[in-house]
Amino acid sequence: GYHANRWKNLLIPYSSPKKAYFDTSDHDPFCMYNYLLDITTWNKNIRRGFIKVKIIDYAGNTVESQMNSEASTFQQYKRVKILTGFHRDIEKIAKISLTFSTKTLIGPKHKLRILQMKLKSLNNPER
């Protein structure tokens, strides 16, 4: 992705036409910080639902992602990759919290048992 304030300098040198898509937030300064959430679950039954991610730094600052618009399917020992965005960047993460929701008001509540999880910054891949 390209930061909106630098897109011209990055795209103009290309001779062929390019499309550029910019993610924005509804919070000032309107930029999004994207992360790739890579999850492996160990539930025996298939679970389908939505993940919300909350990250906290060592000073206690918290930022929460938006709920994904499409449900993900979680199967035992299968990796699922989810693109998630935050309106603010947290440089040194102390804690990660996930909330799993099926968005149904009736019926049984299900837990999502996480075997392995990795959160990678796409804006700062060296982290």
mmCIF file of C-alpha atoms in Angstrom:
data_model
loop_
_atom_site.group_PDB
_atom_site.id
_atom_site.type_symbol
_atom_site.label_atom_id
_atom_site.label_comp_id
_atom_site.label_asym_id
_atom_site.label_seq_id
_atom_site.Cartn_x
_atom_site.Cartn_y
_atom_site.Cartn_z
ATOM 1 C CA GLY A 1 0.000 0.000 0.000
ATOM 2 C CA TYR A 2 0.899 3.624 -0.329
ATOM 3 C CA HIS A 3 0.538 6.379 2.218
ATOM 4 C CA ALA A 4 -1.931 8.900 0.800
ATOM 5 C CA ASN A 5 0.435 11.822 1.325
ATOM 6 C CA ARG A 6 3.155 10.136 -0.802
ATOM 7 C CA TRP A 7 1.197 8.313 -3.510
ATOM 8 C CA LYS A 8 2.037 10.614 -6.426
ATOM 9 C CA ASN A 9 5.802 10.244 -6.000
ATOM 10 C CA LEU A 10 5.428 6.462 -5.871
ATOM 11 C CA LEU A 11 2.971 5.953 -8.736
ATOM 12 C CA ILE A 12 3.973 8.609 -11.311
ATOM 13 C CA PRO A 13 7.235 6.841 -12.379
ATOM 14 C CA TYR A 14 5.251 3.829 -13.650
ATOM 15 C CA SER A 15 4.580 4.057 -17.376
ATOM 16 C CA SER A 16 1.570 1.729 -17.422
ATOM 17 C CA PRO A 17 -1.709 2.723 -15.761
ATOM 18 C CA LYS A 18 -2.032 1.668 -12.124
ATOM 19 C CA LYS A 19 -4.976 1.552 -9.764
ATOM 20 C CA ALA A 20 -4.514 2.770 -6.217
ATOM 21 C CA TYR A 21 -6.843 1.980 -3.317
ATOM 22 C CA PHE A 22 -6.544 3.863 -0.050
ATOM 23 C CA ASP A 23 -7.969 2.675 3.253
ATOM 24 C CA THR A 24 -9.187 5.472 5.444
ATOM 25 C CA SER A 25 -10.518 5.712 8.954
ATOM 26 C CA ASP A 26 -13.311 7.832 10.355
ATOM 27 C CA HIS A 27 -10.913 9.095 13.061
ATOM 28 C CA ASP A 28 -8.533 12.039 12.572
ATOM 29 C CA PRO A 29 -5.938 11.844 10.871
ATOM 30 C CA PHE A 30 -8.021 9.368 8.781
ATOM 31 C CA CYS A 31 -5.223 6.898 8.023
ATOM 32 C CA MET A 32 -5.378 3.156 8.631
ATOM 33 C CA TYR A 33 -2.627 0.929 9.973
ATOM 34 C CA ASN A 34 -3.063 -2.549 8.552
ATOM 35 C CA TYR A 35 -2.068 -5.805 10.182
ATOM 36 C CA LEU A 36 -2.261 -9.398 9.001
ATOM 37 C CA LEU A 37 -3.674 -11.708 11.647
ATOM 38 C CA ASP A 38 -2.644 -15.337 11.085
ATOM 39 C CA ILE A 39 -4.588 -17.782 13.303
ATOM 40 C CA THR A 40 -4.507 -21.562 13.690
ATOM 41 C CA THR A 41 -7.350 -22.990 15.774
ATOM 42 C CA TRP A 42 -7.854 -26.362 17.415
ATOM 43 C CA ASN A 43 -11.630 -26.537 17.795
ATOM 44 C CA LYS A 44 -12.904 -29.930 16.670
ATOM 45 C CA ASN A 45 -16.030 -28.401 15.153
ATOM 46 C CA ILE A 46 -16.012 -25.823 12.383
ATOM 47 C CA ARG A 47 -16.636 -22.303 13.661
ATOM 48 C CA ARG A 48 -17.758 -19.437 11.466
ATOM 49 C CA GLY A 49 -17.607 -15.882 12.728
ATOM 50 C CA PHE A 50 -15.926 -12.534 13.049
ATOM 51 C CA ILE A 51 -12.760 -11.477 14.863
ATOM 52 C CA LYS A 52 -12.152 -8.122 16.532
ATOM 53 C CA VAL A 53 -8.567 -7.381 17.617
ATOM 54 C CA LYS A 54 -7.483 -5.118 20.457
ATOM 55 C CA ILE A 55 -3.817 -4.231 20.964
ATOM 56 C CA ILE A 56 -2.347 -2.549 24.034
ATOM 57 C CA ASP A 57 1.101 -1.005 24.473
ATOM 58 C CA TYR A 58 3.218 -0.942 27.640
ATOM 59 C CA ALA A 59 1.825 2.469 28.658
ATOM 60 C CA GLY A 60 -1.743 1.132 28.548
ATOM 61 C CA ASN A 61 -2.750 2.825 25.282
ATOM 62 C CA THR A 62 -5.367 0.734 23.500
ATOM 63 C CA VAL A 63 -6.568 0.578 19.920
ATOM 64 C CA GLU A 64 -9.301 -1.716 18.584
ATOM 65 C CA SER A 65 -9.919 -2.919 15.052
ATOM 66 C CA GLN A 66 -13.240 -2.771 13.298
ATOM 67 C CA MET A 67 -15.181 -6.028 13.000
ATOM 68 C CA ASN A 68 -14.515 -7.650 9.627
ATOM 69 C CA SER A 69 -17.375 -7.382 7.151
ATOM 70 C CA GLU A 70 -17.094 -11.029 6.053
ATOM 71 C CA ALA A 71 -17.199 -14.022 8.373
ATOM 72 C CA SER A 72 -14.180 -16.327 8.468
ATOM 73 C CA THR A 73 -14.355 -20.112 8.692
ATOM 74 C CA PHE A 74 -12.166 -21.729 11.340
ATOM 75 C CA GLN A 75 -11.345 -25.443 11.134
ATOM 76 C CA GLN A 76 -9.100 -27.561 13.325
ATOM 77 C CA TYR A 77 -5.387 -27.045 12.491
ATOM 78 C CA LYS A 78 -6.177 -24.848 9.449
ATOM 79 C CA ARG A 79 -4.546 -21.427 9.177
ATOM 80 C CA VAL A 80 -6.794 -18.431 8.582
ATOM 81 C CA LYS A 81 -5.390 -15.061 7.532
ATOM 82 C CA ILE A 82 -7.429 -11.942 8.270
ATOM 83 C CA LEU A 83 -6.616 -8.393 7.226
ATOM 84 C CA THR A 84 -7.412 -6.020 10.064
ATOM 85 C CA GLY A 85 -6.980 -2.256 10.359
ATOM 86 C CA PHE A 86 -6.552 0.248 13.181
ATOM 87 C CA HIS A 87 -6.993 4.019 13.183
ATOM 88 C CA ARG A 88 -3.797 4.433 15.228
ATOM 89 C CA ASP A 89 -0.455 2.606 15.228
ATOM 90 C CA ILE A 90 0.991 0.956 18.316
ATOM 91 C CA GLU A 91 4.736 0.568 18.080
ATOM 92 C CA LYS A 92 5.533 -1.818 20.943
ATOM 93 C CA ILE A 93 2.676 -4.195 21.627
ATOM 94 C CA ALA A 94 2.389 -5.532 25.186
ATOM 95 C CA LYS A 95 -0.934 -7.390 24.857
ATOM 96 C CA ILE A 96 -3.233 -8.689 22.144
ATOM 97 C CA SER A 97 -6.873 -9.484 22.793
ATOM 98 C CA LEU A 98 -9.218 -11.213 20.338
ATOM 99 C CA THR A 99 -12.999 -11.254 20.462
ATOM 100 C CA PHE A 100 -14.805 -13.918 18.450
ATOM 101 C CA SER A 101 -18.431 -13.288 17.506
ATOM 102 C CA THR A 102 -20.956 -15.141 15.396
ATOM 103 C CA LYS A 103 -23.200 -12.032 15.352
ATOM 104 C CA THR A 104 -26.224 -14.132 16.215
ATOM 105 C CA LEU A 105 -28.478 -13.060 19.052
ATOM 106 C CA ILE A 106 -29.989 -16.470 19.657
ATOM 107 C CA GLY A 107 -28.451 -19.912 19.806
ATOM 108 C CA PRO A 108 -25.455 -21.324 21.651
ATOM 109 C CA LYS A 109 -22.336 -19.256 22.260
ATOM 110 C CA HIS A 110 -19.145 -20.742 20.901
ATOM 111 C CA LYS A 111 -15.529 -20.275 21.882
ATOM 112 C CA LEU A 112 -12.685 -20.176 19.427
ATOM 113 C CA ARG A 113 -9.666 -22.014 20.780
ATOM 114 C CA ILE A 114 -6.446 -20.560 19.408
ATOM 115 C CA LEU A 115 -3.486 -22.876 18.921
ATOM 116 C CA GLN A 116 -1.188 -20.316 17.305
ATOM 117 C CA MET A 117 -1.486 -16.634 16.424
ATOM 118 C CA LYS A 118 0.735 -14.138 14.632
ATOM 119 C CA LEU A 119 0.058 -10.426 14.132
ATOM 120 C CA LYS A 120 2.199 -8.717 11.494
ATOM 121 C CA SER A 121 2.249 -5.008 10.694
ATOM 122 C CA LEU A 122 1.865 -4.408 6.956
ATOM 123 C CA ASN A 123 2.765 -0.726 7.266
ATOM 124 C CA ASN A 124 5.974 -1.606 9.157
ATOM 125 C CA PRO A 125 6.901 -5.161 8.063
ATOM 126 C CA GLU A 126 10.155 -5.111 10.067
ATOM 127 C CA ARG A 127 8.063 -5.440 13.261
#
